[in-house]
Coordinates of C-alpha atoms in Angstrom, one line a residue:
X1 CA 0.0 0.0 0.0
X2 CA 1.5 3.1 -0.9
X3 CA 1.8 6.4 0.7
X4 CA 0.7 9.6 -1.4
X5 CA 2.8 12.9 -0.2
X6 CA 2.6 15.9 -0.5
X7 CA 5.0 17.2 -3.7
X8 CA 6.7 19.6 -1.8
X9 CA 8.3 17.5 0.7
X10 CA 9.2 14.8 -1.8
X11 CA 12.9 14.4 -2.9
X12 CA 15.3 14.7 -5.8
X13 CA 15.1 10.9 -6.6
X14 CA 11.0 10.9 -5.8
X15 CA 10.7 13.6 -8.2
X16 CA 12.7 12.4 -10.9
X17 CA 11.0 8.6 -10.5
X18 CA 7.3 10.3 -10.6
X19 CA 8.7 11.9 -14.0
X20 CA 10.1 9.5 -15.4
X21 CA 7.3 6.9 -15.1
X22 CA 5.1 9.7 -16.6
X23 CA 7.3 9.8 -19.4
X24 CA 7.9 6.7 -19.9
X25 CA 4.0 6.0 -19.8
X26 CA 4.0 8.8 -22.9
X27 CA 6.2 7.1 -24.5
X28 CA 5.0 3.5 -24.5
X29 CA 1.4 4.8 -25.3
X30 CA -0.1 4.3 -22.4
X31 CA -0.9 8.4 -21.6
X32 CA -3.1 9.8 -23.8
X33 CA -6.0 7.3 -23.8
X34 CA -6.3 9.0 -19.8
X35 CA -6.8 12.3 -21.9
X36 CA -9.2 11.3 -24.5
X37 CA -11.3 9.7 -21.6
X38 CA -10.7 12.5 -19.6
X39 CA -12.0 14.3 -22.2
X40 CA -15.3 12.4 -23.5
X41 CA -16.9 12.6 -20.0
X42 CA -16.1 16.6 -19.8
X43 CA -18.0 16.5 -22.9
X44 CA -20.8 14.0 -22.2
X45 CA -21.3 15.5 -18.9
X46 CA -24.5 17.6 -18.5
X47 CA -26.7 19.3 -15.9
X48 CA -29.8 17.8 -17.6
X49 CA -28.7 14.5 -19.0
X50 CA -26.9 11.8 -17.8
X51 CA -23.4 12.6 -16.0
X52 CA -20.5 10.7 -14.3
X53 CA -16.8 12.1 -13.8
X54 CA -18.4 16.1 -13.8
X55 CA -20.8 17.7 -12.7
X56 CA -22.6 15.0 -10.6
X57 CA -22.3 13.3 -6.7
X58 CA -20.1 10.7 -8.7
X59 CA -17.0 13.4 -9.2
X60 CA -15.6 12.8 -6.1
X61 CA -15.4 8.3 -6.5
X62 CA -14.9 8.6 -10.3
X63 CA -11.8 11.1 -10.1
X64 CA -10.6 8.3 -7.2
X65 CA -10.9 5.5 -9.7
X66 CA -9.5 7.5 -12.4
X67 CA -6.4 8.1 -10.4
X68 CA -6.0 4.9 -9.1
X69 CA -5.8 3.9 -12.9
X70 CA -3.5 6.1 -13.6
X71 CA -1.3 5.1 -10.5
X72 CA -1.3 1.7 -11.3
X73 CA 0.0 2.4 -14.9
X74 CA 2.7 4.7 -13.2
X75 CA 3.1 1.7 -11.0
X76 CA 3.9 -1.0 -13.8
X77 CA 6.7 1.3 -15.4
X78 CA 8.1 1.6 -11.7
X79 CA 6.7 0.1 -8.3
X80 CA 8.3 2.4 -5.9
X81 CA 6.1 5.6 -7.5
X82 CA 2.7 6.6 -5.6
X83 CA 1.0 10.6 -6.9
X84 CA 1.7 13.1 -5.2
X85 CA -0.4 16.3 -4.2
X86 CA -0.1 19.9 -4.4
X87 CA -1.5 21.6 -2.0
X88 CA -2.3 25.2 -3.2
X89 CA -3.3 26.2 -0.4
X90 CA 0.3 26.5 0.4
X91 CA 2.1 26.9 -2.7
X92 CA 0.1 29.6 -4.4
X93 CA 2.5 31.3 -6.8
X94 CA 4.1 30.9 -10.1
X95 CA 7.8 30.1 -8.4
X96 CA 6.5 28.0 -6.0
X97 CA 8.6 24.8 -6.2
X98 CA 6.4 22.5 -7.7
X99 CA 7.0 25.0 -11.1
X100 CA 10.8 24.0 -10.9
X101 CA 12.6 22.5 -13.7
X102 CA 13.3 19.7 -11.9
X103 CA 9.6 18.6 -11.3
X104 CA 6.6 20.5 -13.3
X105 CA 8.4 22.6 -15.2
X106 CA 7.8 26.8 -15.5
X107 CA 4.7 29.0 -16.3
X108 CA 4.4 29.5 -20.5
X109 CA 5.6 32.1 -22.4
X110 CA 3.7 35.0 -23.3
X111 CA 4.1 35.3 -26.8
X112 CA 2.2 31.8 -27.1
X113 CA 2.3 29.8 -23.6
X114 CA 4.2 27.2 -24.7
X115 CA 6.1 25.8 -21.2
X116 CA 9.8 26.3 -21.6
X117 CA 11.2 24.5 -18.9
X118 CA 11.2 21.3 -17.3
X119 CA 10.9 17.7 -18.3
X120 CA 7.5 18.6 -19.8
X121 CA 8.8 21.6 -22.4
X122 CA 7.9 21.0 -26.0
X123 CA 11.9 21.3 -27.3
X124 CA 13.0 18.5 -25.0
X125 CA 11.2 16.2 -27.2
X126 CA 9.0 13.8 -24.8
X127 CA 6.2 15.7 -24.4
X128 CA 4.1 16.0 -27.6
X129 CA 0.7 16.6 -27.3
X130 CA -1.2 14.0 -29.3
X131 CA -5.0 14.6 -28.0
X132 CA -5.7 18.5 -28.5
X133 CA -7.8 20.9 -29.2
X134 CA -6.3 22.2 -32.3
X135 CA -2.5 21.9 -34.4
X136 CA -0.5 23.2 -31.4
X137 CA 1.4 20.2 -30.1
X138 CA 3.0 21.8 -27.0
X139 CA 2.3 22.2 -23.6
X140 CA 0.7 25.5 -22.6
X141 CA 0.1 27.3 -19.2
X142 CA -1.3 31.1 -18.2
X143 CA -0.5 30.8 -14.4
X144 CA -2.2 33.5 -12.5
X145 CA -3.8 35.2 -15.9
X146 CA -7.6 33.5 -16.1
X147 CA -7.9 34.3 -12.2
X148 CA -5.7 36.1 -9.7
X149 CA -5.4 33.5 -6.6
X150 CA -5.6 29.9 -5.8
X151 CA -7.9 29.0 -3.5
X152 CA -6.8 29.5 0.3
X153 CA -6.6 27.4 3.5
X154 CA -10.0 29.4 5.0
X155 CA -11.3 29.1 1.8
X156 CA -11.1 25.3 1.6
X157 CA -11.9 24.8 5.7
X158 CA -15.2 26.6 4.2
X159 CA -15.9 23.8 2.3
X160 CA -14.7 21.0 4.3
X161 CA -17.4 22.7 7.0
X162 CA -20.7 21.4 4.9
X163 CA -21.8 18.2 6.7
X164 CA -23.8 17.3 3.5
X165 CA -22.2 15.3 0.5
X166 CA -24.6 16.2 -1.9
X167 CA -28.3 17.3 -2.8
X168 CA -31.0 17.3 -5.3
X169 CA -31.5 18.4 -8.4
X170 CA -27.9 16.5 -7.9
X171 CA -25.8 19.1 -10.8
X172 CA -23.8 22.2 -10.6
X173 CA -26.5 24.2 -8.8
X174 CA -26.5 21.6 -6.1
X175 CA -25.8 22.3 -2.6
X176 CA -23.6 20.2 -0.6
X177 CA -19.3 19.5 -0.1
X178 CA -19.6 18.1 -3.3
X179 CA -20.5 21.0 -5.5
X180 CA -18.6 23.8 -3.7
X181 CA -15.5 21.7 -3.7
X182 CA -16.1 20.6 -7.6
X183 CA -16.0 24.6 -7.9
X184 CA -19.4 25.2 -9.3
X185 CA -20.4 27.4 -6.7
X186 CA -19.5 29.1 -3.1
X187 CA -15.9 29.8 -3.3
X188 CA -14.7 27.9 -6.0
X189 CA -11.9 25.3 -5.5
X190 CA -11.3 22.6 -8.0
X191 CA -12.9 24.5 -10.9
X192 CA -10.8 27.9 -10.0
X193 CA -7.4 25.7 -10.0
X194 CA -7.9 24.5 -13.5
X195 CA -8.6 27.8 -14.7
X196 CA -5.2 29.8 -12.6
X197 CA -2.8 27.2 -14.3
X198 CA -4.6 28.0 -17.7
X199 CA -3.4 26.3 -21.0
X200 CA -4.5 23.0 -21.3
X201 CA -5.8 22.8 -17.7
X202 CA -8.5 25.2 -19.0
X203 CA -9.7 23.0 -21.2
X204 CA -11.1 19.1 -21.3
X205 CA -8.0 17.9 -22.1
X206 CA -6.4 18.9 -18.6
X207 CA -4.8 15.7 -18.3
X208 CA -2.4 16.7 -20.8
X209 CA -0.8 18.8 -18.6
X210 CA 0.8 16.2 -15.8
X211 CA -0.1 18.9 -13.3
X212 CA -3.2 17.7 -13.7
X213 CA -2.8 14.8 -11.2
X214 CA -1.2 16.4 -8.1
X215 CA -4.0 19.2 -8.3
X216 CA -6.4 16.4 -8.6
X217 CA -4.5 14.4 -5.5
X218 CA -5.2 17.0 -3.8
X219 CA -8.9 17.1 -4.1
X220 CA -9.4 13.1 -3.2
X221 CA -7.4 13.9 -0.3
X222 CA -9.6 16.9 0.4
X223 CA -12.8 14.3 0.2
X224 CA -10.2 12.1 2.5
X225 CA -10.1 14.5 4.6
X226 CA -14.3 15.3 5.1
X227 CA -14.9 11.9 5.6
X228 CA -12.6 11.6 8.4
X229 CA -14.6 14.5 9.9
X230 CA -18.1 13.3 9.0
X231 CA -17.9 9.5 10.2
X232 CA -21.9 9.9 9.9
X233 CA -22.4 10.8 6.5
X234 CA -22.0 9.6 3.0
X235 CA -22.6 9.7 -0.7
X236 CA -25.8 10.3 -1.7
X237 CA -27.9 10.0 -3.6
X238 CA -28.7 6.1 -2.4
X239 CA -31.3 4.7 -5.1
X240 CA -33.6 5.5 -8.0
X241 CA -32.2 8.8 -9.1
X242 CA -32.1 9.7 -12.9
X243 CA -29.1 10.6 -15.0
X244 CA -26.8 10.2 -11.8
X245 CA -24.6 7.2 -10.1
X246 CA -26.1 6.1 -7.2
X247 CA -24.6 4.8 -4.2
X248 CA -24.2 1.5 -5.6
X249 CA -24.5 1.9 -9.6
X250 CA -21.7 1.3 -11.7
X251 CA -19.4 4.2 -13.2
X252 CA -19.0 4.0 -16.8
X253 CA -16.5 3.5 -18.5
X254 CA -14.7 0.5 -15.9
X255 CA -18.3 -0.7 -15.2
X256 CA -16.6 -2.7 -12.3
X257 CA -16.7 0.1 -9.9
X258 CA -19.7 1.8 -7.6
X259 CA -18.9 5.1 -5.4
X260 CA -19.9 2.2 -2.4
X261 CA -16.3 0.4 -3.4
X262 CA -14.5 3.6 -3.2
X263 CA -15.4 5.2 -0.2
X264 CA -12.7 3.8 1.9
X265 CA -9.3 4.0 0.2
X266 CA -7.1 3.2 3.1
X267 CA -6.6 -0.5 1.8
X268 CA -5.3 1.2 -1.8
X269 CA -3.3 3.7 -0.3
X270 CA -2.9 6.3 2.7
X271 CA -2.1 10.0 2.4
X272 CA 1.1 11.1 4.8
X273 CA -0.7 13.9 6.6
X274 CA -4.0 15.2 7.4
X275 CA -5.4 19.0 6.1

């Protein structure tokens, strides 16, 4: 069982073993189908039809499926590497460490936003982008341009305050810890991180930037983290709701998963501190 830390307080050779199995997973092939599925469900998802990975109660289980996927493939190009977080509560600028060229690699450039720097930058040649939006085939980021701050620690203890999971009509104009920490409304978390890192983070395609699953480690562990504190509550909806994942319904597209399985993660993995 692995431990997930946070990426801050990992070291040289954790951070060059986390990059390397993601470039060695773009290499061999095994990267991109995470961004075209990534991808179709951002598209497919809709407040008035049926949704899954966005959008929905199931954002929370299907996100922790999806990275536990992606882990695993990590996890057959090298053993010893578990995801890491970022918290941005704490690292909330554009030279925080995690942007080092050692690890994530720099903010874009202005003239385009093509990322420069790092093991991720277009002219080292491992990082093409084969699942895009249009003919641009390098990364891209805007840090700080689409919206001023990252979301802060009293901002995020907000959230982790609602003792509800989720209500009806069970969308983005729910109430509920689900919604407000999707980012759809109150004070904006996961939605507002996307959008700060810009480029391809702003888009469906957000896997393409590997930033993608640190911001999104952070979240499960932010779900982690309210369920510790709420021992007495838990996904909802239960049973006989349209166009949603139920408690115990199957999440397209494993179809061997229910958010039921995933509520307790501490037999896949632990995270190294608490929030």
């Amino acid at each position: 069982m692995g431990v997930r830390k946070n990426q801050a307080n990992l070291t040289a050779q954790e951070k060059r073993a986390f990059v390397n199995a993601v470039l060695a997973l773009k290499a061999n092939g095994g990267y991109d189908p995470f961004v075209t599925t990534h991808n179709q469900f951002i598209l497919s998802d809709v407040d008035n039809g049926e949704r899954t990975g966005h959008r929905s109660p199931s954002f929370l289980p299907w996100h922790r499926q999806y990275l536990l996927e992606f882990e695993a493939a990590l996890q057959a190009v090298d053993p010893s590497v578990n995801l890491p977080y970022w918290d941005w509560t704490a690292d909330r600028t554009a030279t925080a460490g995690i942007w080092g060229a050692d690890f994530m690699g720099g903010n874009g450039r202005s003239s385009d936003g093509q990322v420069t720097t790092g093991p991720f930058a277009f002219s080292g040649g491992n990082w093409r982008l084969n699942v895009n939006t249009d003919s641009r085939t390098y990364l891209r980021r805007q840090l700080g341009t689409g919206v001023a701050q990252l979301p802060s620690r009293t901002d995020t203890e907000s959230v982790l305050a609602i003792t509800t999971y989720d209500a009806a009509p069970w969308n983005s104009s729910s109430a509920g810890f689900r919604n407000n920490l999707e980012g759809w409304r109150g004070v904006n978390l996961h939605n507002r991180v996307h959008v700060w890192v810009g480029g391809q983070m702003a888009t469906g395609m957000s896997p393409n930037d590997p930033v993608f699953w640190l911001h999104h480690c952070f979240v499960d562990k932010l779900w982690s983290e309210w369920q510790k504190r709420n021992p007495g509550r838990t996904y909802l909806p239960t049973a006989g709701t349209p166009d949603v994942i139920d408690l115990n319904d199957r999440m397209k597209p494993w179809n061997t998963v229910s958010p039921a399985d995933l509520l307790d993660h501490s037999g896949k993995y632990t995270y190294d501190t608490g929030f």
